[in-house]
mmCIF file with all atom_site columns, C-alpha atoms in Angstrom:
data_model
loop_
_atom_site.group_PDB
_atom_site.id
_atom_site.type_symbol
_atom_site.label_atom_id
_atom_site.label_alt_id
_atom_site.label_comp_id
_atom_site.label_asym_id
_atom_site.label_entity_id
_atom_site.label_seq_id
_atom_site.pdbx_PDB_ins_code
_atom_site.Cartn_x
_atom_site.Cartn_y
_atom_site.Cartn_z
_atom_site.occupancy
_atom_site.B_iso_or_equiv
_atom_site.pdbx_formal_charge
_atom_site.auth_seq_id
_atom_site.auth_comp_id
_atom_site.auth_asym_id
_atom_site.auth_atom_id
_atom_site.pdbx_PDB_model_num
ATOM 1   C CA . MET A 1 1   ? 45.032 181.993 -15.734 1.00 44.00 ? 1   MET A CA 1
ATOM 2   C CA . PRO A 1 2   ? 44.538 180.650 -12.160 1.00 49.00 ? 2   PRO A CA 1
ATOM 3   C CA . ASP A 1 3   ? 42.276 177.734 -11.567 1.00 51.00 ? 3   ASP A CA 1
ATOM 4   C CA . ASP A 1 4   ? 39.306 178.871 -9.346  1.00 55.00 ? 4   ASP A CA 1
ATOM 5   C CA . THR A 1 5   ? 38.158 175.342 -8.566  1.00 59.00 ? 5   THR A CA 1
ATOM 6   C CA . GLN A 1 6   ? 39.071 173.991 -5.190  1.00 63.00 ? 6   GLN A CA 1
ATOM 7   C CA . ALA A 1 7   ? 40.065 170.433 -4.701  1.00 69.00 ? 7   ALA A CA 1
ATOM 8   C CA . VAL A 1 8   ? 37.505 168.517 -2.647  1.00 71.00 ? 8   VAL A CA 1
ATOM 9   C CA . THR A 1 9   ? 38.963 166.314 0.069   1.00 83.00 ? 9   THR A CA 1
ATOM 10  C CA . PRO A 1 10  ? 37.249 162.952 -0.415  1.00 87.00 ? 10  PRO A CA 1
ATOM 11  C CA . GLY A 1 11  ? 34.958 161.810 2.339   1.00 92.00 ? 11  GLY A CA 1
ATOM 12  C CA . THR A 1 12  ? 35.607 158.592 4.214   1.00 92.00 ? 12  THR A CA 1
ATOM 13  C CA . TYR A 1 13  ? 33.671 155.342 3.971   1.00 94.00 ? 13  TYR A CA 1
ATOM 14  C CA . THR A 1 14  ? 33.448 153.362 7.178   1.00 94.00 ? 14  THR A CA 1
ATOM 15  C CA . VAL A 1 15  ? 31.665 150.033 7.704   1.00 95.00 ? 15  VAL A CA 1
ATOM 16  C CA . ILE A 1 16  ? 30.376 149.106 11.164  1.00 96.00 ? 16  ILE A CA 1
ATOM 17  C CA . SER A 1 17  ? 29.526 145.369 11.324  1.00 95.00 ? 17  SER A CA 1
ATOM 18  C CA . THR A 1 18  ? 29.364 144.885 15.075  1.00 95.00 ? 18  THR A CA 1
ATOM 19  C CA . ASN A 1 19  ? 28.360 146.859 18.110  1.00 95.00 ? 19  ASN A CA 1
ATOM 20  C CA . ASP A 1 20  ? 31.623 147.494 19.913  1.00 94.00 ? 20  ASP A CA 1
ATOM 21  C CA . GLY A 1 21  ? 29.816 149.287 22.746  1.00 93.00 ? 21  GLY A CA 1
ATOM 22  C CA . THR A 1 22  ? 31.264 152.728 22.007  1.00 95.00 ? 22  THR A CA 1
ATOM 23  C CA . LYS A 1 23  ? 29.013 155.697 22.530  1.00 96.00 ? 23  LYS A CA 1
ATOM 24  C CA . GLN A 1 24  ? 29.215 156.682 18.839  1.00 95.00 ? 24  GLN A CA 1
ATOM 25  C CA . VAL A 1 25  ? 28.041 153.236 17.649  1.00 96.00 ? 25  VAL A CA 1
ATOM 26  C CA . GLU A 1 26  ? 25.231 153.273 20.223  1.00 96.00 ? 26  GLU A CA 1
ATOM 27  C CA . ILE A 1 27  ? 24.129 156.667 18.905  1.00 96.00 ? 27  ILE A CA 1
ATOM 28  C CA . HIS A 1 28  ? 24.234 155.452 15.316  1.00 96.00 ? 28  HIS A CA 1
ATOM 29  C CA . ILE A 1 29  ? 22.062 152.418 16.277  1.00 97.00 ? 29  ILE A CA 1
ATOM 30  C CA . GLU A 1 30  ? 19.555 154.570 18.151  1.00 96.00 ? 30  GLU A CA 1
ATOM 31  C CA . LEU A 1 31  ? 19.137 157.068 15.289  1.00 97.00 ? 31  LEU A CA 1
ATOM 32  C CA . MET A 1 32  ? 19.029 154.418 12.579  1.00 97.00 ? 32  MET A CA 1
ATOM 33  C CA . ARG A 1 33  ? 16.204 152.747 14.498  1.00 97.00 ? 33  ARG A CA 1
ATOM 34  C CA . LEU A 1 34  ? 14.230 156.012 14.130  1.00 97.00 ? 34  LEU A CA 1
ATOM 35  C CA . ALA A 1 35  ? 14.955 155.923 10.377  1.00 97.00 ? 35  ALA A CA 1
ATOM 36  C CA . ILE A 1 36  ? 13.703 152.334 10.313  1.00 97.00 ? 36  ILE A CA 1
ATOM 37  C CA . LEU A 1 37  ? 10.443 153.437 11.960  1.00 96.00 ? 37  LEU A CA 1
ATOM 38  C CA . GLN A 1 38  ? 10.066 155.975 9.172   1.00 95.00 ? 38  GLN A CA 1
ATOM 39  C CA . ALA A 1 39  ? 10.519 153.198 6.548   1.00 94.00 ? 39  ALA A CA 1
ATOM 40  C CA . GLU A 1 40  ? 7.962  151.079 8.317   1.00 94.00 ? 40  GLU A CA 1
ATOM 41  C CA . MET A 1 41  ? 5.402  153.894 7.919   1.00 92.00 ? 41  MET A CA 1
ATOM 42  C CA . ALA A 1 42  ? 5.984  154.196 4.135   1.00 88.00 ? 42  ALA A CA 1
ATOM 43  C CA . THR A 1 43  ? 3.215  152.954 1.887   1.00 82.00 ? 43  THR A CA 1
ATOM 44  C CA . PRO A 1 44  ? 4.428  149.706 0.325   1.00 81.00 ? 44  PRO A CA 1
ATOM 45  C CA . ASN A 1 45  ? 5.112  149.696 -3.405  1.00 81.00 ? 45  ASN A CA 1
ATOM 46  C CA . ALA A 1 46  ? 5.773  146.683 -5.605  1.00 80.00 ? 46  ALA A CA 1
ATOM 47  C CA . ASN A 1 47  ? 8.426  148.532 -7.601  1.00 79.00 ? 47  ASN A CA 1
ATOM 48  C CA . ALA A 1 48  ? 10.307 150.734 -5.097  1.00 81.00 ? 48  ALA A CA 1
ATOM 49  C CA . PHE A 1 49  ? 12.051 150.385 -1.788  1.00 85.00 ? 49  PHE A CA 1
ATOM 50  C CA . ASN A 1 50  ? 10.633 151.795 1.406   1.00 90.00 ? 50  ASN A CA 1
ATOM 51  C CA . THR A 1 51  ? 13.234 154.191 2.777   1.00 93.00 ? 51  THR A CA 1
ATOM 52  C CA . GLY A 1 52  ? 13.277 156.048 6.059   1.00 95.00 ? 52  GLY A CA 1
ATOM 53  C CA . ILE A 1 53  ? 15.322 159.148 6.887   1.00 97.00 ? 53  ILE A CA 1
ATOM 54  C CA . ILE A 1 54  ? 16.242 161.074 10.036  1.00 97.00 ? 54  ILE A CA 1
ATOM 55  C CA . ILE A 1 55  ? 18.390 164.215 9.839   1.00 97.00 ? 55  ILE A CA 1
ATOM 56  C CA . VAL A 1 56  ? 20.119 165.420 12.993  1.00 97.00 ? 56  VAL A CA 1
ATOM 57  C CA . ASN A 1 57  ? 22.606 168.127 13.920  1.00 94.00 ? 57  ASN A CA 1
ATOM 58  C CA . GLY A 1 58  ? 24.484 166.815 16.933  1.00 91.00 ? 58  GLY A CA 1
ATOM 59  C CA . MET A 1 59  ? 21.704 164.972 18.724  1.00 89.00 ? 59  MET A CA 1
ATOM 60  C CA . THR A 1 60  ? 19.011 167.496 17.691  1.00 91.00 ? 60  THR A CA 1
ATOM 61  C CA . PRO A 1 61  ? 16.559 166.007 15.146  1.00 93.00 ? 61  PRO A CA 1
ATOM 62  C CA . ILE A 1 62  ? 15.792 168.581 12.429  1.00 95.00 ? 62  ILE A CA 1
ATOM 63  C CA . SER A 1 63  ? 13.834 166.539 9.939   1.00 96.00 ? 63  SER A CA 1
ATOM 64  C CA . GLU A 1 64  ? 12.502 163.121 8.946   1.00 95.00 ? 64  GLU A CA 1
ATOM 65  C CA . GLY A 1 65  ? 11.077 161.660 5.807   1.00 94.00 ? 65  GLY A CA 1
ATOM 66  C CA . ARG A 1 66  ? 9.965  158.390 4.206   1.00 93.00 ? 66  ARG A CA 1
ATOM 67  C CA . SER A 1 67  ? 9.206  157.028 0.775   1.00 89.00 ? 67  SER A CA 1
ATOM 68  C CA . ARG A 1 68  ? 5.910  158.069 -0.685  1.00 84.00 ? 68  ARG A CA 1
ATOM 69  C CA . GLU A 1 69  ? 5.221  160.360 2.324   1.00 84.00 ? 69  GLU A CA 1
ATOM 70  C CA . SER A 1 70  ? 3.387  162.863 0.190   1.00 76.00 ? 70  SER A CA 1
ATOM 71  C CA . ASN A 1 71  ? 1.532  162.527 -3.036  1.00 66.00 ? 71  ASN A CA 1
ATOM 72  C CA . LEU A 1 72  ? 4.543  164.187 -4.697  1.00 64.00 ? 72  LEU A CA 1
ATOM 73  C CA . ASP A 1 73  ? 6.816  161.980 -6.710  1.00 73.00 ? 73  ASP A CA 1
ATOM 74  C CA . LYS A 1 74  ? 9.808  162.440 -4.434  1.00 84.00 ? 74  LYS A CA 1
ATOM 75  C CA . HIS A 1 75  ? 12.243 160.176 -2.657  1.00 87.00 ? 75  HIS A CA 1
ATOM 76  C CA . ALA A 1 76  ? 12.628 160.088 1.134   1.00 90.00 ? 76  ALA A CA 1
ATOM 77  C CA . ALA A 1 77  ? 15.902 162.094 1.195   1.00 92.00 ? 77  ALA A CA 1
ATOM 78  C CA . GLU A 1 78  ? 14.450 164.853 -0.927  1.00 91.00 ? 78  GLU A CA 1
ATOM 79  C CA . ILE A 1 79  ? 11.326 165.031 1.257   1.00 91.00 ? 79  ILE A CA 1
ATOM 80  C CA . ALA A 1 80  ? 13.416 165.230 4.492   1.00 94.00 ? 80  ALA A CA 1
ATOM 81  C CA . ILE A 1 81  ? 15.634 167.926 3.002   1.00 94.00 ? 81  ILE A CA 1
ATOM 82  C CA . ILE A 1 82  ? 12.625 169.940 1.745   1.00 91.00 ? 82  ILE A CA 1
ATOM 83  C CA . LYS A 1 83  ? 11.054 169.797 5.236   1.00 91.00 ? 83  LYS A CA 1
ATOM 84  C CA . ALA A 1 84  ? 14.329 171.110 6.754   1.00 91.00 ? 84  ALA A CA 1
ATOM 85  C CA . LYS A 1 85  ? 15.330 173.577 4.056   1.00 80.00 ? 85  LYS A CA 1
ATOM 86  C CA . HIS A 1 86  ? 14.692 176.658 6.219   1.00 80.00 ? 86  HIS A CA 1
ATOM 87  C CA . ASN A 1 87  ? 16.463 175.120 9.202   1.00 80.00 ? 87  ASN A CA 1
ATOM 88  C CA . ARG A 1 88  ? 19.897 176.733 9.595   1.00 85.00 ? 88  ARG A CA 1
ATOM 89  C CA . LEU A 1 89  ? 21.086 173.472 11.204  1.00 88.00 ? 89  LEU A CA 1
ATOM 90  C CA . LEU A 1 90  ? 20.817 171.538 7.941   1.00 91.00 ? 90  LEU A CA 1
ATOM 91  C CA . ALA A 1 91  ? 24.310 172.459 6.717   1.00 92.00 ? 91  ALA A CA 1
ATOM 92  C CA . GLY A 1 92  ? 26.822 170.264 8.521   1.00 94.00 ? 92  GLY A CA 1
ATOM 93  C CA . SER A 1 93  ? 24.174 167.812 9.699   1.00 96.00 ? 93  SER A CA 1
ATOM 94  C CA . THR A 1 94  ? 24.054 163.996 9.600   1.00 97.00 ? 94  THR A CA 1
ATOM 95  C CA . MET A 1 95  ? 21.529 162.017 7.655   1.00 98.00 ? 95  MET A CA 1
ATOM 96  C CA . TYR A 1 96  ? 20.480 158.502 8.707   1.00 98.00 ? 96  TYR A CA 1
ATOM 97  C CA . THR A 1 97  ? 18.919 156.607 5.827   1.00 97.00 ? 97  THR A CA 1
ATOM 98  C CA . THR A 1 98  ? 17.841 152.984 5.736   1.00 96.00 ? 98  THR A CA 1
ATOM 99  C CA . MET A 1 99  ? 18.957 152.712 2.057   1.00 93.00 ? 99  MET A CA 1
ATOM 100 C CA . GLU A 1 100 ? 21.922 154.017 0.142   1.00 93.00 ? 100 GLU A CA 1
ATOM 101 C CA . PRO A 1 101 ? 20.870 157.351 -1.555  1.00 94.00 ? 101 PRO A CA 1
ATOM 102 C CA . CYS A 1 102 ? 20.185 157.034 -5.274  1.00 89.00 ? 102 CYS A CA 1
ATOM 103 C CA . SER A 1 103 ? 22.770 158.486 -7.637  1.00 87.00 ? 103 SER A CA 1
ATOM 104 C CA . SER A 1 104 ? 21.151 158.208 -11.049 1.00 78.00 ? 104 SER A CA 1
ATOM 105 C CA . THR A 1 105 ? 18.699 160.259 -13.015 1.00 67.00 ? 105 THR A CA 1
ATOM 106 C CA . ALA A 1 106 ? 17.344 156.906 -14.260 1.00 64.00 ? 106 ALA A CA 1
ATOM 107 C CA . VAL A 1 107 ? 15.867 156.549 -10.760 1.00 62.00 ? 107 VAL A CA 1
ATOM 108 C CA . SER A 1 108 ? 14.889 160.120 -9.962  1.00 66.00 ? 108 SER A CA 1
ATOM 109 C CA . LYS A 1 109 ? 14.873 163.429 -11.906 1.00 80.00 ? 109 LYS A CA 1
ATOM 110 C CA . VAL A 1 110 ? 17.376 164.769 -9.430  1.00 86.00 ? 110 VAL A CA 1
ATOM 111 C CA . PRO A 1 111 ? 19.290 162.026 -7.567  1.00 90.00 ? 111 PRO A CA 1
ATOM 112 C CA . CYS A 1 112 ? 19.134 161.991 -3.822  1.00 92.00 ? 112 CYS A CA 1
ATOM 113 C CA . THR A 1 113 ? 22.934 162.357 -3.723  1.00 94.00 ? 113 THR A CA 1
ATOM 114 C CA . SER A 1 114 ? 22.568 165.738 -5.455  1.00 94.00 ? 114 SER A CA 1
ATOM 115 C CA . HIS A 1 115 ? 20.037 166.908 -2.915  1.00 94.00 ? 115 HIS A CA 1
ATOM 116 C CA . ILE A 1 116 ? 22.339 165.782 -0.029  1.00 96.00 ? 116 ILE A CA 1
ATOM 117 C CA . ILE A 1 117 ? 25.376 167.511 -1.526  1.00 96.00 ? 117 ILE A CA 1
ATOM 118 C CA . GLY A 1 118 ? 23.401 170.650 -2.238  1.00 94.00 ? 118 GLY A CA 1
ATOM 119 C CA . ALA A 1 119 ? 22.044 170.790 1.330   1.00 95.00 ? 119 ALA A CA 1
ATOM 120 C CA . GLY A 1 120 ? 25.537 170.757 2.818   1.00 95.00 ? 120 GLY A CA 1
ATOM 121 C CA . ILE A 1 121 ? 24.953 167.540 4.824   1.00 96.00 ? 121 ILE A CA 1
ATOM 122 C CA . ARG A 1 122 ? 28.318 166.443 6.210   1.00 96.00 ? 122 ARG A CA 1
ATOM 123 C CA . THR A 1 123 ? 27.800 162.781 7.067   1.00 97.00 ? 123 THR A CA 1
ATOM 124 C CA . VAL A 1 124 ? 25.410 160.114 5.780   1.00 98.00 ? 124 VAL A CA 1
ATOM 125 C CA . VAL A 1 125 ? 24.816 156.936 7.722   1.00 98.00 ? 125 VAL A CA 1
ATOM 126 C CA . ILE A 1 126 ? 23.269 154.167 5.640   1.00 97.00 ? 126 ILE A CA 1
ATOM 127 C CA . GLY A 1 127 ? 21.716 150.909 6.791   1.00 96.00 ? 127 GLY A CA 1
ATOM 128 C CA . VAL A 1 128 ? 22.191 149.026 3.556   1.00 93.00 ? 128 VAL A CA 1
ATOM 129 C CA . LYS A 1 129 ? 23.698 149.557 0.109   1.00 89.00 ? 129 LYS A CA 1
ATOM 130 C CA . GLU A 1 130 ? 21.217 149.431 -2.716  1.00 80.00 ? 130 GLU A CA 1
ATOM 131 C CA . PRO A 1 131 ? 20.930 145.780 -3.753  1.00 71.00 ? 131 PRO A CA 1
ATOM 132 C CA . GLU A 1 132 ? 22.661 145.287 -7.150  1.00 71.00 ? 132 GLU A CA 1
ATOM 133 C CA . SER A 1 133 ? 19.606 143.333 -8.411  1.00 64.00 ? 133 SER A CA 1
ATOM 134 C CA . PHE A 1 134 ? 17.601 146.537 -8.253  1.00 63.00 ? 134 PHE A CA 1
ATOM 135 C CA . VAL A 1 135 ? 19.802 149.307 -9.742  1.00 68.00 ? 135 VAL A CA 1
ATOM 136 C CA . ASN A 1 136 ? 23.477 149.982 -10.172 1.00 76.00 ? 136 ASN A CA 1
ATOM 137 C CA . CYS A 1 137 ? 23.740 152.622 -7.449  1.00 84.00 ? 137 CYS A CA 1
ATOM 138 C CA . LYS A 1 138 ? 26.881 154.679 -6.868  1.00 89.00 ? 138 LYS A CA 1
ATOM 139 C CA . GLY A 1 139 ? 25.544 156.690 -3.929  1.00 90.00 ? 139 GLY A CA 1
ATOM 140 C CA . VAL A 1 140 ? 28.411 155.962 -1.564  1.00 92.00 ? 140 VAL A CA 1
ATOM 141 C CA . GLU A 1 141 ? 31.015 156.734 -4.232  1.00 93.00 ? 141 GLU A CA 1
ATOM 142 C CA . THR A 1 142 ? 29.244 159.970 -5.272  1.00 94.00 ? 142 THR A CA 1
ATOM 143 C CA . LEU A 1 143 ? 28.912 161.230 -1.701  1.00 95.00 ? 143 LEU A CA 1
ATOM 144 C CA . CYS A 1 144 ? 32.518 160.417 -0.816  1.00 96.00 ? 144 CYS A CA 1
ATOM 145 C CA . ALA A 1 145 ? 33.801 162.113 -3.999  1.00 95.00 ? 145 ALA A CA 1
ATOM 146 C CA . ALA A 1 146 ? 31.897 165.239 -2.872  1.00 96.00 ? 146 ALA A CA 1
ATOM 147 C CA . GLY A 1 147 ? 33.675 165.217 0.498   1.00 96.00 ? 147 GLY A CA 1
ATOM 148 C CA . ILE A 1 148 ? 30.816 163.656 2.525   1.00 96.00 ? 148 ILE A CA 1
ATOM 149 C CA . ASP A 1 149 ? 31.661 160.954 5.072   1.00 97.00 ? 149 ASP A CA 1
ATOM 150 C CA . VAL A 1 150 ? 29.604 157.824 4.752   1.00 97.00 ? 150 VAL A CA 1
ATOM 151 C CA . VAL A 1 151 ? 29.104 155.246 7.480   1.00 97.00 ? 151 VAL A CA 1
ATOM 152 C CA . HIS A 1 152 ? 27.571 151.905 6.564   1.00 96.00 ? 152 HIS A CA 1
ATOM 153 C CA . LEU A 1 153 ? 25.872 150.572 9.674   1.00 96.00 ? 153 LEU A CA 1
ATOM 154 C CA . ARG A 1 154 ? 25.899 147.013 8.336   1.00 95.00 ? 154 ARG A CA 1
ATOM 155 C CA . LEU A 1 155 ? 24.936 145.553 11.728  1.00 96.00 ? 155 LEU A CA 1
ATOM 156 C CA . LEU A 1 156 ? 21.323 146.806 11.173  1.00 96.00 ? 156 LEU A CA 1
ATOM 157 C CA . GLN A 1 157 ? 21.216 145.748 7.494   1.00 93.00 ? 157 GLN A CA 1
ATOM 158 C CA . GLU A 1 158 ? 18.591 142.988 7.967   1.00 93.00 ? 158 GLU A CA 1
ATOM 159 C CA . LYS A 1 159 ? 16.275 145.412 9.906   1.00 95.00 ? 159 LYS A CA 1
ATOM 160 C CA . CYS A 1 160 ? 16.701 148.064 7.205   1.00 93.00 ? 160 CYS A CA 1
ATOM 161 C CA . LEU A 1 161 ? 15.803 145.521 4.508   1.00 90.00 ? 161 LEU A CA 1
ATOM 162 C CA . ALA A 1 162 ? 12.778 144.051 6.402   1.00 90.00 ? 162 ALA A CA 1
ATOM 163 C CA . THR A 1 163 ? 10.259 146.506 4.976   1.00 87.00 ? 163 THR A CA 1
ATOM 164 C CA . ASN A 1 164 ? 11.483 145.651 1.500   1.00 83.00 ? 164 ASN A CA 1
ATOM 165 C CA . ILE A 1 165 ? 11.585 141.888 1.648   1.00 79.00 ? 165 ILE A CA 1
ATOM 166 C CA . HIS A 1 166 ? 8.812  141.672 -1.016  1.00 73.00 ? 166 HIS A CA 1
ATOM 167 C CA . LEU A 1 167 ? 11.285 143.136 -3.567  1.00 76.00 ? 167 LEU A CA 1
ATOM 168 C CA . LEU A 1 168 ? 14.112 140.784 -2.649  1.00 69.00 ? 168 LEU A CA 1
ATOM 169 C CA . THR A 1 169 ? 12.389 137.370 -2.859  1.00 67.00 ? 169 THR A CA 1
#
């Protein structure tokens, strides 16, 4: 009996620690700054990170989201995807998120990584990996295993963590 499953080509994981002046790095910085603005608008919480999200297709913004944006118990990635779910540009898009997407049902009923994979997002640019002191997150690994490219924009890590400093001290 033939196997109907198709092998998934693993996504790549790239870390950008310095601004080399290339157009792509400049675009990543500009769009991550918009995600940081979303995180800054999130209502602070003593037990959860403030996360900001921007989703773009090419250079066209198609959605945004932030932690605790609505009174629904949803994470920023899920909120941004829900807001864009009728947008035909969602599949193949790029998500900019200040924090690594959650990967565990211990954190959310449906992990953010599952929403991202289900939406057909092609690339996820993160500002910071989830601090190990908070939760053992495998977001990068989960996304790469699903064929999604992940870019860690480490050069903006401090700015991405700034809205969460109360959780890290």
